[in-house]
Tab-separated table of C-alpha atoms and ligand atoms in Angstrom:
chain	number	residue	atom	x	y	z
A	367	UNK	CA	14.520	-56.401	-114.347
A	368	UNK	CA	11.721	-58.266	-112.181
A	369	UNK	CA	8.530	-56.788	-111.294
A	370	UNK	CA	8.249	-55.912	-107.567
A	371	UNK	CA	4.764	-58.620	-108.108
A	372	UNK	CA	7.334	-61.250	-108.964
A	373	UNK	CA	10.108	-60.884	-106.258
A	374	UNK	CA	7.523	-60.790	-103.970
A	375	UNK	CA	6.055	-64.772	-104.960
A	376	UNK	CA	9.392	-65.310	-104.718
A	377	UNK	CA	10.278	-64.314	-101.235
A	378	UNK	CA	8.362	-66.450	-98.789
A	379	UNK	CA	5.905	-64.615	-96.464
A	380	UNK	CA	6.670	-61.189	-98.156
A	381	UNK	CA	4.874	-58.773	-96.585
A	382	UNK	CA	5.437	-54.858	-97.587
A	383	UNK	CA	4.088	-53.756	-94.372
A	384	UNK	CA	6.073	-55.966	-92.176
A	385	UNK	CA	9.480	-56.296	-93.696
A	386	UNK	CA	12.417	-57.839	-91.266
A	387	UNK	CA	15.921	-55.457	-92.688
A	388	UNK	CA	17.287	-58.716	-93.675
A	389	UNK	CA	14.302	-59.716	-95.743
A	390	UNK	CA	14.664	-56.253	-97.452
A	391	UNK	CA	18.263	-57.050	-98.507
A	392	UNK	CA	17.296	-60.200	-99.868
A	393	UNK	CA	14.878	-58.352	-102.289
A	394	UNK	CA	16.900	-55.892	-103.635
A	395	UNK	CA	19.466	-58.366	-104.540
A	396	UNK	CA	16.229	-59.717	-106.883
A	397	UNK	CA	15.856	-56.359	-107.751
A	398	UNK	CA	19.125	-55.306	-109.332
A	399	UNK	CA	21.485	-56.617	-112.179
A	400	UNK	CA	25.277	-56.078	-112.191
A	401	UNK	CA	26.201	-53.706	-115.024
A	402	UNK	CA	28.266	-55.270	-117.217
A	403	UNK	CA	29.768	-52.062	-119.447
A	404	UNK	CA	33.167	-51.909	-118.684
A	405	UNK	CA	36.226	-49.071	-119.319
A	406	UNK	CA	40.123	-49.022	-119.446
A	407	UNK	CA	41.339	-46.586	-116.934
A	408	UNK	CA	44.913	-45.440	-115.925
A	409	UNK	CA	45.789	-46.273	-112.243
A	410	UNK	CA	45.020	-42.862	-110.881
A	411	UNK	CA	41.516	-42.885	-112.309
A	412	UNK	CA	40.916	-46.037	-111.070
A	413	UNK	CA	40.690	-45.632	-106.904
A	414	UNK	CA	37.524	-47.019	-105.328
A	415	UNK	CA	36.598	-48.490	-109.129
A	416	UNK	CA	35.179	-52.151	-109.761
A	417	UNK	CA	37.997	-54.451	-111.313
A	418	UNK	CA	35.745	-56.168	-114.544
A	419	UNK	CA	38.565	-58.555	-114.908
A	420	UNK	CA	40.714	-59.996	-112.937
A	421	UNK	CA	44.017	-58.914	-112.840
A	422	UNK	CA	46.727	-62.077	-113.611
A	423	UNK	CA	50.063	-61.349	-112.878
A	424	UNK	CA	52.708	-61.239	-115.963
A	425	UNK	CA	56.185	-61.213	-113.526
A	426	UNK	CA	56.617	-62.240	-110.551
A	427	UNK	CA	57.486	-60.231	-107.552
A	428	UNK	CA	59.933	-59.531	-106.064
A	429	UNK	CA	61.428	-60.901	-109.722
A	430	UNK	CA	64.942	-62.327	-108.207
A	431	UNK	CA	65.426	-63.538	-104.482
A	432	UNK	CA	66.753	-60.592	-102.718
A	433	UNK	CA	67.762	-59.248	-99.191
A	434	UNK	CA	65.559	-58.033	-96.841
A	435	UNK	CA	68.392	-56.282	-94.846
A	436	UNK	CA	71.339	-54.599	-94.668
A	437	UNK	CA	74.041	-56.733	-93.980
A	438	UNK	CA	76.391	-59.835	-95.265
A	439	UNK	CA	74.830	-62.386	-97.666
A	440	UNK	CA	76.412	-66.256	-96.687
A	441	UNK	CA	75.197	-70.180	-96.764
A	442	UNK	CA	73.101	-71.120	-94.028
A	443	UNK	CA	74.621	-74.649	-94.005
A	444	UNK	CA	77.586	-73.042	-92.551
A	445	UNK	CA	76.082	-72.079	-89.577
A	446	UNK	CA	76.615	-73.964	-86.337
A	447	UNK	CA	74.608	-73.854	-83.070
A	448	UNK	CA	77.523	-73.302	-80.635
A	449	UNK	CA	80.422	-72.150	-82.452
A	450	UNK	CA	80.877	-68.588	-83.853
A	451	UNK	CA	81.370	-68.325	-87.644
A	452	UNK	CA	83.803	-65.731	-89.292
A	453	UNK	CA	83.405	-65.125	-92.840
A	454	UNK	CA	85.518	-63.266	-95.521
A	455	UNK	CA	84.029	-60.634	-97.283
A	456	UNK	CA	84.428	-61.066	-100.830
A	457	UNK	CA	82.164	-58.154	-102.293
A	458	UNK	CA	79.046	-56.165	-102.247
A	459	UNK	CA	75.861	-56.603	-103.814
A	460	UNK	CA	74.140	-53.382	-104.501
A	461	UNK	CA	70.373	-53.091	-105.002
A	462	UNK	CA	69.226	-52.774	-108.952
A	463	UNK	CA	72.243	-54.901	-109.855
A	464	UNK	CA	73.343	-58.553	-109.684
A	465	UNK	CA	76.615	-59.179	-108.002
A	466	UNK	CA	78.895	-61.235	-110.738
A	467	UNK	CA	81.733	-62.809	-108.511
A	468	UNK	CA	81.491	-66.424	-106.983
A	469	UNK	CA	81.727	-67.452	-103.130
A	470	UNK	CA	83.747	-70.077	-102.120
A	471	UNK	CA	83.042	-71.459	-98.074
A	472	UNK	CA	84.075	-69.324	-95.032
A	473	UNK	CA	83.229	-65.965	-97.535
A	474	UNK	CA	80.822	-63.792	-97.366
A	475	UNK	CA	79.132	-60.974	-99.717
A	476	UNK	CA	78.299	-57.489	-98.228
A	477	UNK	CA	74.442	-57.040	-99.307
A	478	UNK	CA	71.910	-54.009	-99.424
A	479	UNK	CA	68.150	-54.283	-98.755
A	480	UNK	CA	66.556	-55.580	-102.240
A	481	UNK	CA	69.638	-56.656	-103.885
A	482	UNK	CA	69.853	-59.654	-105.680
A	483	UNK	CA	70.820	-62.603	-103.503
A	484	UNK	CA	74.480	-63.674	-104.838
A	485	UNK	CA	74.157	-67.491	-106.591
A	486	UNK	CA	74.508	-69.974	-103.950
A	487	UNK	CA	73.764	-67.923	-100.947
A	488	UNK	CA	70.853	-68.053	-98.645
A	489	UNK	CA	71.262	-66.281	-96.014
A	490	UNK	CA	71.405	-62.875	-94.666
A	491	UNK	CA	72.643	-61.511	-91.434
A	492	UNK	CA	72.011	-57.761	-90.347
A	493	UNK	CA	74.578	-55.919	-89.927
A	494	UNK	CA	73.720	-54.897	-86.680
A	495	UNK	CA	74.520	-58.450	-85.255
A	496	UNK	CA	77.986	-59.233	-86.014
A	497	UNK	CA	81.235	-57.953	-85.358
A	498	UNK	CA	83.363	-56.767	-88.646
A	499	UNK	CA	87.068	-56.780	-88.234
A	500	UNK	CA	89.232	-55.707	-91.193
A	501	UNK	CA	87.306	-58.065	-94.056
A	502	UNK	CA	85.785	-60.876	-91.677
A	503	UNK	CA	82.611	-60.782	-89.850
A	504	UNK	CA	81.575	-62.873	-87.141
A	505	UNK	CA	78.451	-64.261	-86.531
A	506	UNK	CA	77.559	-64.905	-82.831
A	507	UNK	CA	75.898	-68.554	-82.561
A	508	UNK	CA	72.094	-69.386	-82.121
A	509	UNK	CA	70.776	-66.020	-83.612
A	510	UNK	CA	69.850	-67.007	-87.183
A	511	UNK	CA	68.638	-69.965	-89.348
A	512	UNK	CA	69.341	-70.959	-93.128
A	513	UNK	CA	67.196	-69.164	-95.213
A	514	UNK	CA	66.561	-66.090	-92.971
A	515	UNK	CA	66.290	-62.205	-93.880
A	516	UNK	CA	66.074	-63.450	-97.861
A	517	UNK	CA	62.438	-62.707	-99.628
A	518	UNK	CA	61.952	-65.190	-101.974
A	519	UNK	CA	61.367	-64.519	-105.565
A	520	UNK	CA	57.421	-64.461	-106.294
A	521	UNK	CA	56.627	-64.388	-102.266
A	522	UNK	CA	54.301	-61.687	-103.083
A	523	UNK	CA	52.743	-62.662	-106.840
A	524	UNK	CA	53.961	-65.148	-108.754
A	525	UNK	CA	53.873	-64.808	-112.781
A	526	UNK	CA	50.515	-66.072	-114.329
A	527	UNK	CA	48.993	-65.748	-110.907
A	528	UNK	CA	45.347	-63.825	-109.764
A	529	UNK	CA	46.604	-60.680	-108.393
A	530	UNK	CA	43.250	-59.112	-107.738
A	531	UNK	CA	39.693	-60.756	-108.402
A	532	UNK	CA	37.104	-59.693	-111.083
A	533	UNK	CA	34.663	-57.577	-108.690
A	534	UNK	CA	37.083	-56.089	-106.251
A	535	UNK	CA	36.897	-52.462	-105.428
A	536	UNK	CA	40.133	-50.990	-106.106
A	537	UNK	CA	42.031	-49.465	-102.999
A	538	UNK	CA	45.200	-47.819	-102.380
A	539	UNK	CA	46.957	-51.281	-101.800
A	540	UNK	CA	45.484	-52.929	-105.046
A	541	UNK	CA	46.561	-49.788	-106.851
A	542	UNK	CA	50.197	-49.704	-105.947
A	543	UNK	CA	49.649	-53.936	-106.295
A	544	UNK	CA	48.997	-53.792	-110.211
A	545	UNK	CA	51.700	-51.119	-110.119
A	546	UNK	CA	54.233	-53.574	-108.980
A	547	UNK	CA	53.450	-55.620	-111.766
A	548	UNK	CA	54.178	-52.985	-114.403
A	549	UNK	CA	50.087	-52.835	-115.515
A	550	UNK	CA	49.064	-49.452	-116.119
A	551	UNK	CA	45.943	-49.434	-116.709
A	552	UNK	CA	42.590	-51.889	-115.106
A	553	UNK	CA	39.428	-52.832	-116.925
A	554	UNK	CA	36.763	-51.660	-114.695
A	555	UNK	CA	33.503	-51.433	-114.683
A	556	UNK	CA	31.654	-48.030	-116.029
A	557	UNK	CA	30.835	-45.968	-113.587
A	558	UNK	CA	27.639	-45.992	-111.530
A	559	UNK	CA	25.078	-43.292	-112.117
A	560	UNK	CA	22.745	-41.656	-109.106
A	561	UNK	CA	20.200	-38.824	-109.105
A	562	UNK	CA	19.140	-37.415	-105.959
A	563	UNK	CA	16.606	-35.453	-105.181
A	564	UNK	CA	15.023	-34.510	-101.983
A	565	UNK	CA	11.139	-33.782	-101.809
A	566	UNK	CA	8.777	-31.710	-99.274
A	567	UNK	CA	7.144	-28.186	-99.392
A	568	UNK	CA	8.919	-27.731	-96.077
A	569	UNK	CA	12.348	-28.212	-97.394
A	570	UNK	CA	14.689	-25.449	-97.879
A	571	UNK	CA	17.751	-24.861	-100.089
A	572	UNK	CA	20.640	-23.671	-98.883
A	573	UNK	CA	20.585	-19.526	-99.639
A	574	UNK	CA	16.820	-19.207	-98.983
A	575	UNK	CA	15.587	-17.048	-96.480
A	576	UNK	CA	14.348	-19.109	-93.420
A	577	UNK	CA	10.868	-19.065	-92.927
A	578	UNK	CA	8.214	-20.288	-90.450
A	579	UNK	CA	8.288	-24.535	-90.407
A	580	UNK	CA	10.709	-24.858	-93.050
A	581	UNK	CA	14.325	-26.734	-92.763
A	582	UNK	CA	17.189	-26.434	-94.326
A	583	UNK	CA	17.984	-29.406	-96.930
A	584	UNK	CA	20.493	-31.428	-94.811
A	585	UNK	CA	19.527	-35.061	-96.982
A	586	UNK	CA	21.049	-33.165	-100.083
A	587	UNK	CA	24.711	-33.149	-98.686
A	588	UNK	CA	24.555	-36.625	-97.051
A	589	UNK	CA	23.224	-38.417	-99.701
A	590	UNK	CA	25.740	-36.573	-101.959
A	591	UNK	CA	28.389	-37.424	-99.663
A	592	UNK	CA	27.735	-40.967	-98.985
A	593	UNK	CA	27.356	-41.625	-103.426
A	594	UNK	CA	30.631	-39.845	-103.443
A	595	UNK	CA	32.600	-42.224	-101.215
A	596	UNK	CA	31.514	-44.618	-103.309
A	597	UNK	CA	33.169	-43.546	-106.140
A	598	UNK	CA	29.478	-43.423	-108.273
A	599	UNK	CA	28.626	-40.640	-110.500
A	600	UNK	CA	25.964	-38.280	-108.235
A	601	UNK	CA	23.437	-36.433	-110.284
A	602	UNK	CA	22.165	-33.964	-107.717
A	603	UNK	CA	19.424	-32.424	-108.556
A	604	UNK	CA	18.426	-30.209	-105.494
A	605	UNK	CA	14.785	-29.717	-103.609
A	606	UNK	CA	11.404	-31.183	-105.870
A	607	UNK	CA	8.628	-29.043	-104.809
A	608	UNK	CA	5.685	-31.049	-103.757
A	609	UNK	CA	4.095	-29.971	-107.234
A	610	UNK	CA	2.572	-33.538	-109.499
A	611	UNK	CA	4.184	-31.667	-112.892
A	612	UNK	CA	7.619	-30.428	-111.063
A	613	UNK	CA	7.647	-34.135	-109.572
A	614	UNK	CA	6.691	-36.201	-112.883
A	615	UNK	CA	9.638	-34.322	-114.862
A	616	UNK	CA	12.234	-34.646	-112.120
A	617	UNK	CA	11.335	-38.694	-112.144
A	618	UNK	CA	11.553	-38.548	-115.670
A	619	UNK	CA	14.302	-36.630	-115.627
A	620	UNK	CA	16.319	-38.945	-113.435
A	621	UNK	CA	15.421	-42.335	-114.687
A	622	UNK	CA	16.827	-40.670	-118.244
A	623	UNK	CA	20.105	-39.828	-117.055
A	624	UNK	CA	20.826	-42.868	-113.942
A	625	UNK	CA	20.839	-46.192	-113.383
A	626	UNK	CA	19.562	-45.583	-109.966
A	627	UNK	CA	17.562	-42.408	-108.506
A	628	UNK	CA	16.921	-41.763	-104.661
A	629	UNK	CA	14.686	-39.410	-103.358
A	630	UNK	CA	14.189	-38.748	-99.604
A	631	UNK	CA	10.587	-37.594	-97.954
A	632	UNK	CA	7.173	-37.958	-98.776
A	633	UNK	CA	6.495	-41.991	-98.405
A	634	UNK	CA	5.112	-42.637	-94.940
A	635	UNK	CA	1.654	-43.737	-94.594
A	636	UNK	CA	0.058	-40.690	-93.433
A	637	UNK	CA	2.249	-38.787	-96.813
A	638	UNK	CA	-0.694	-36.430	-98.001
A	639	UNK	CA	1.853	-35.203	-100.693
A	640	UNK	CA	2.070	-36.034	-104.380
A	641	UNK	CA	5.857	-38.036	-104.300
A	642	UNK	CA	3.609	-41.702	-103.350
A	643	UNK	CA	1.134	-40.378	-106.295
A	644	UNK	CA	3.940	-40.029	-108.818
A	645	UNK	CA	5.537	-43.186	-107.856
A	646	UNK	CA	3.098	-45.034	-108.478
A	647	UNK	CA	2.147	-43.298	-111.684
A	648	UNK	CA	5.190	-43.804	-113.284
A	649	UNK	CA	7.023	-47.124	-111.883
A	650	UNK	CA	6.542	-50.087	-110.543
A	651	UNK	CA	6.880	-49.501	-106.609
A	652	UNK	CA	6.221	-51.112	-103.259
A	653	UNK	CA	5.385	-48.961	-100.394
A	654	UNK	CA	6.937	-51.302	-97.160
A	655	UNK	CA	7.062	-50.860	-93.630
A	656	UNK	CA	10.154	-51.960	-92.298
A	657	UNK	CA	10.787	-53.503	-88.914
A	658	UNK	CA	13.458	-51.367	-87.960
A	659	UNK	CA	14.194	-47.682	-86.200
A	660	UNK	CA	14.850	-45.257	-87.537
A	661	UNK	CA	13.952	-45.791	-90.750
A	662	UNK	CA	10.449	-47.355	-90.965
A	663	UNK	CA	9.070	-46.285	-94.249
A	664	UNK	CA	10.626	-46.777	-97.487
A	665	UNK	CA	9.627	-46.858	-101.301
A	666	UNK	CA	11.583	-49.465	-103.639
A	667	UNK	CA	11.157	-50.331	-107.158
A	668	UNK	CA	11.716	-49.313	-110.783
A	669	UNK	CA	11.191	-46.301	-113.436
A	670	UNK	CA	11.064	-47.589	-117.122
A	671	UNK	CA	12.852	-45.581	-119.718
A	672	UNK	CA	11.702	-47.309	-123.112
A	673	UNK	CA	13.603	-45.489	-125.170
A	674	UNK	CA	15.821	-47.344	-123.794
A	675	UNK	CA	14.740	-50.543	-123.149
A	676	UNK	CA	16.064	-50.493	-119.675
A	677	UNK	CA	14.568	-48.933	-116.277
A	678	UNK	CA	16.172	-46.979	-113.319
A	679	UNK	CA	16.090	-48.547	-110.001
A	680	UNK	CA	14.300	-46.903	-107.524
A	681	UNK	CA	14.812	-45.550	-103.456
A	682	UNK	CA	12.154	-43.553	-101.937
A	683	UNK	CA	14.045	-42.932	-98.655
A	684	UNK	CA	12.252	-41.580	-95.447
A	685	UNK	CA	12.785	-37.902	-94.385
A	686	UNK	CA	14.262	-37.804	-91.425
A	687	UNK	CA	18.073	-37.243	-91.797
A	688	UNK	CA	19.152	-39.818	-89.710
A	689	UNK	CA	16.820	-41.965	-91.381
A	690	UNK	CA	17.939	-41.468	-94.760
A	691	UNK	CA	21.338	-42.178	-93.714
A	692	UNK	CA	20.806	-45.720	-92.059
A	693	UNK	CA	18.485	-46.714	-94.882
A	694	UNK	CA	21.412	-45.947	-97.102
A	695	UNK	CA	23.851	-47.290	-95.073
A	696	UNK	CA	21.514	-50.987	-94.611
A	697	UNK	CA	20.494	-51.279	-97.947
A	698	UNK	CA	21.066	-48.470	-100.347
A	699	UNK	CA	24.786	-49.029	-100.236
A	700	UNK	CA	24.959	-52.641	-100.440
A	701	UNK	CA	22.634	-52.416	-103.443
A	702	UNK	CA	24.493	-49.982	-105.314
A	703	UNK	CA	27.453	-51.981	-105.257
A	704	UNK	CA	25.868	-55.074	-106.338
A	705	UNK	CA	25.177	-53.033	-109.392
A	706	UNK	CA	28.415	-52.223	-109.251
A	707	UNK	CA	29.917	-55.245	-109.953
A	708	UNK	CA	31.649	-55.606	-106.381
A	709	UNK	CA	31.785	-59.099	-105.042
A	710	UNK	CA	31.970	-57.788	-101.345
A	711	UNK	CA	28.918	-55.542	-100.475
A	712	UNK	CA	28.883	-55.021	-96.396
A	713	UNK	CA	31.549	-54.344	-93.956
A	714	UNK	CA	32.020	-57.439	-91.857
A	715	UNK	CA	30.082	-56.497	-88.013
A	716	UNK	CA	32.210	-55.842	-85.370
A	717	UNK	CA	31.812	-56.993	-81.459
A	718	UNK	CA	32.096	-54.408	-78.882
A	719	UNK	CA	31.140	-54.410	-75.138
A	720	UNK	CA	28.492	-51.703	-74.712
A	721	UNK	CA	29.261	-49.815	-71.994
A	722	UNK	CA	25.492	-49.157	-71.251
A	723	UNK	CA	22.482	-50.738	-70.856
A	724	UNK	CA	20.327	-50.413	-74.239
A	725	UNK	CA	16.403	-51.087	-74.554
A	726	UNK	CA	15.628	-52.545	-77.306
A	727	UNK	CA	12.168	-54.290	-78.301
A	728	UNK	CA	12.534	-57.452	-80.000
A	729	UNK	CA	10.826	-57.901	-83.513
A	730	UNK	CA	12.806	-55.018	-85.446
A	731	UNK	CA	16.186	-53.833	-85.944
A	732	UNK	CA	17.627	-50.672	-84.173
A	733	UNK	CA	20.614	-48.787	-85.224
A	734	UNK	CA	22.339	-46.798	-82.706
A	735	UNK	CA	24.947	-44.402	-83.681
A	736	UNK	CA	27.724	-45.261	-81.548
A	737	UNK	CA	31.458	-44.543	-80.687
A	738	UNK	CA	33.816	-47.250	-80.245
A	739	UNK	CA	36.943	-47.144	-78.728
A	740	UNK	CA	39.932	-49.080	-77.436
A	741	UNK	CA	39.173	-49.780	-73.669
A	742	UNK	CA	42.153	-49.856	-70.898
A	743	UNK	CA	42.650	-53.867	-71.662
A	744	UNK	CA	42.801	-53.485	-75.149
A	745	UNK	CA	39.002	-54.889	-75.566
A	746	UNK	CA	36.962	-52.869	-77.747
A	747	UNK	CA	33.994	-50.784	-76.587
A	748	UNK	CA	31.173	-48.821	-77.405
A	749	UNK	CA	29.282	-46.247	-76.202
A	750	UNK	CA	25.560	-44.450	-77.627
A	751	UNK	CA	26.412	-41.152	-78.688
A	752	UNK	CA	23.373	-39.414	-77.109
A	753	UNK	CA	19.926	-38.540	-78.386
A	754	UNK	CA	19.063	-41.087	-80.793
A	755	UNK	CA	16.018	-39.061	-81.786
A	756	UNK	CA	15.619	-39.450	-86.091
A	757	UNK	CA	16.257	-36.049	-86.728
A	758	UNK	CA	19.081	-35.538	-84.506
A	759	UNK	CA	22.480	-35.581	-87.262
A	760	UNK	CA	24.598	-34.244	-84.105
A	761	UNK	CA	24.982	-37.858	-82.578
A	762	UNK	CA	25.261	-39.070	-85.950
A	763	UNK	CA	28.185	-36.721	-86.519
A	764	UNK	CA	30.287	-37.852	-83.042
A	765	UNK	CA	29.655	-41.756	-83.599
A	766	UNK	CA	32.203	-43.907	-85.654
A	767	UNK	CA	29.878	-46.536	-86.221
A	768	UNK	CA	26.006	-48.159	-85.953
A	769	UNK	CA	25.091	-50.241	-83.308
A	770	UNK	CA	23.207	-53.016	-84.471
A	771	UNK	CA	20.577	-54.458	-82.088
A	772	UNK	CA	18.906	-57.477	-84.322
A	773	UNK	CA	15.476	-58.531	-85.522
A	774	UNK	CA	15.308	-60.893	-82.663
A	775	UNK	CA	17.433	-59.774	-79.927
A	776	UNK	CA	16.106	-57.597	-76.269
A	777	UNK	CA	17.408	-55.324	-73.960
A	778	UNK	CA	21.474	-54.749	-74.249
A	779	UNK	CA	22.804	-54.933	-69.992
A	780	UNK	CA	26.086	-53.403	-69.721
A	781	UNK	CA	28.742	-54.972	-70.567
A	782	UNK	CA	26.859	-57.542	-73.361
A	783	UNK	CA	28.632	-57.440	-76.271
A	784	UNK	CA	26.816	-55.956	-79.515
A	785	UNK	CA	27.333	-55.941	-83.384
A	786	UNK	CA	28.911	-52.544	-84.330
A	787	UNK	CA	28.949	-51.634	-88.126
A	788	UNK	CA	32.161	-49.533	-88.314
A	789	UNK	CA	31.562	-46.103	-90.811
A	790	UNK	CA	35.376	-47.134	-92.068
A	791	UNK	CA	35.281	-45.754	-95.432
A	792	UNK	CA	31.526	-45.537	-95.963
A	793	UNK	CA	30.832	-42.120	-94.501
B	1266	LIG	P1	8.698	-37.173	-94.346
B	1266	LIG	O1	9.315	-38.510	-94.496
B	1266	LIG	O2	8.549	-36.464	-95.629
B	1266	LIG	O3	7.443	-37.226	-93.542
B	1266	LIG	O4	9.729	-36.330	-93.495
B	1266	LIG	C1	10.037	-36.673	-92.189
B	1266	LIG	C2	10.813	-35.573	-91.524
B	1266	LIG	O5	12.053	-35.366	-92.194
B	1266	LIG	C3	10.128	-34.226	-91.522
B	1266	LIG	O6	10.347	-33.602	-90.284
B	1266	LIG	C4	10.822	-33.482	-92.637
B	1266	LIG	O7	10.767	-32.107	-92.445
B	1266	LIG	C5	12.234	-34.010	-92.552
B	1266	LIG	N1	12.890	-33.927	-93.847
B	1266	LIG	C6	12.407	-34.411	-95.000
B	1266	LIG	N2	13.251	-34.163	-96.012
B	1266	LIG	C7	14.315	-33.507	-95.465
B	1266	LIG	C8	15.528	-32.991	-95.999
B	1266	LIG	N3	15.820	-33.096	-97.305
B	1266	LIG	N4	16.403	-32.389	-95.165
B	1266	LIG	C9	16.103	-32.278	-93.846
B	1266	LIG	N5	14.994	-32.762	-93.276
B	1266	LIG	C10	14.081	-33.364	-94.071
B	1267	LIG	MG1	7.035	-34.914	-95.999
């Protein structure tokens, strides 16, 4: 892993008290490795997993051509554009068998969706369109072309094929995908490990009495909720009283047992607790200043475990709940996959129409929680979901997604179009 000293002479005018959000993401990807252990697992373990190897297909599918309707299997090179054509039926084709007889012209086979297309036929029409009398059909003219309502063997994966890339993130369709092909299990890689802990004398657990200036851990619960979505192993280790010996063994304690460790409180400037202290004491951290609300401060860098030869990366996130949660969002998340193994680390942006006029000061990046929604003409808009204070988890709760006002960019006037990062699966 590279020193925080080296990535910054890397990075061209880096400056930890001025960092643009997009100059952050480009150090932590010089901050991180892929992991590169990797673990058999059976299909239902596997959801929201990193494929280590590709997947290559050994069958194709569908393995035959087949029907995709109900309805009479023929030649296509029978058809004619003005005349009607009347076919004998000769048969049926079921689905999960092949049909043995042979069609002669002017005959038709009687076919179920999936079943093997009969040898020499082409062609399906639903049954729905023609007219059966006694054993003929007839086909009304102009409706259907050679070759329609058939799926063609290997239309979906083709034998010796890439069915899924090394460093995709397994979903429900890549699941049922490999199913299809008769694999079982998928080499992933191992699993992710994160310890969280929150810090702050004022923080409260959950079950303690309230008491004058204290709050309720809320940073616990999203932070635990956000790791779980993404499938990593979450070490939660609870409130770290603003104590140097409770804070150098929970450190410790964390690099030991995770790859990564994030904390939330205690590293803005003013900070006159011991979490900067112990940072610095035992890893090799930057203190920056981001340009961006909410979400200014933030601590990055590494914990060594020697035993180990290896070190545990490193988030000191701000405080504020809100904060915590775009930090993540921006650059936590994207990070943590990257170590992952995943080859796609951000939602794409969305455009939306903002229904209302936004200030915004250029030279930093705002987040706005935001709800969008399907407007009367089918263009998509979105809308601030009130107070927008730091703190405030309520308008974080109601929005669907984060506005994203850029480094560069000014006021928003209604109806400009904005960059919307949708939650989808992320929250
Ligand atoms: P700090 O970054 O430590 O100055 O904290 C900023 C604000 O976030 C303060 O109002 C803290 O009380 C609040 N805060 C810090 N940690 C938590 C937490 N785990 N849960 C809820 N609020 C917190
Ligand atoms: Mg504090």
């Amino acid at each position: 892993m590279k020193t925080i000293e080296q990535i910054g002479a890397e990075l061209q005018g880096y400056d930890p008290r001025a960092l643009s959000a997009s100059a952050v993401n480009d150090f932590l990807a010089r901050l991180v490795e892929p992991i590169t252990d990797t673990e058999d697992l059976g299909l239902f373990d596997a959801l929201g997993r990193v494929l280590a190897q590709a997947v290559i297909s050994p069958i194709s599918v569908p393995p035959h051509d087949n029907s995709a309707m109900d309805g009479y299997a023929f030649s296509g090179a029978e058809l004619r554009p003005d005349a009607p054509l009347v076919l004998r039926v000769v048969g049926t084709a079921l689905a999960g068998k092949a049909w043995a007889g042979q069609v002669a012209a002017g005959e038709c086979v009687k076919i179920m969706t999936g079943a093997i297309m009969p040898t020499s036929l082409d062609t399906v029409v639903p049954q729905e369109l023609i007219q059966v009398t006694g054993d003929t059909v007839t086909i009304p003219p102009g409706l259907l072309r050679p070759g329609d309502n058939r799926r063609l063997k290997g239309e979906d994966v083709m034998t010796g094929q890439v069915a899924l890339q090394k460093g995709e993130l397994l979903t429900p369709a890549s699941l049922g995908l490999s199913a299809s092909l008769g694999i079982k299990t998928v080499r992933v890689f191992r699993q992710l490990k994160v310890a969280y802990f929150s810090t702050g004398d004022e923080i409260l657990s959950l079950g303690e009495a309230p008491r004058e200036g204290a709050v309720y851990d809320s940073n616990r619960y999203t932070v635990f909720g956000l790791l779980t979505r993404l499938r990593v192993k979450v070490i939660d280790m609870g409130v770290v009283r603003d104590d140097p010996a409770l804070l150098e063994a929970a450190f410790t304690q964390a690099a030991q047992q995770a790859d990564a460790i994030i904390t939330s409180g205690g590293v803005s400037v003013g900070e006159a607790d011991f979490t900067k202290t112990m940072m610095k004491k035992l890893g090799d951290v930057a203190f920056w200043r981001i340009a961006m609300r909410p979400g200014r401060p933030m601590a990055v860098g590494s914990i060594p475990v020697p035993a180990e030869h290896r070190s545990a990366v490193l988030f000191g996130l701000p405080g504020n709940p809100v904060a915590v949660m775009v930090t993540f969002l921006a650059f936590v998340r994207p990070t943590l996959l990257r170590m992952m193994g995943a080859n796609t680390l951000a939602p794409p942006l969305l455009r939306a129409r903002s229904t209302e006029a936004i200030r915004k000061k250029p030279g930093r990046t705002e987040y706005q929680r935001g709800t969008v929604s399907t407007a009367p003409d089918g263009s998509l808009h979105v809308q601030t979901t009130g107070n927008q204070g730091s703190g405030v988890l309520s308008s974080m709760v109601q929005a669907n997604g984060l506005i994203v006002l850029h480094h560069a960019q000014g006021h928003v006037a209604v109806g400009d179009e904005v960059d919307v990062m949708m939650f989808w699966g992320a929250i």
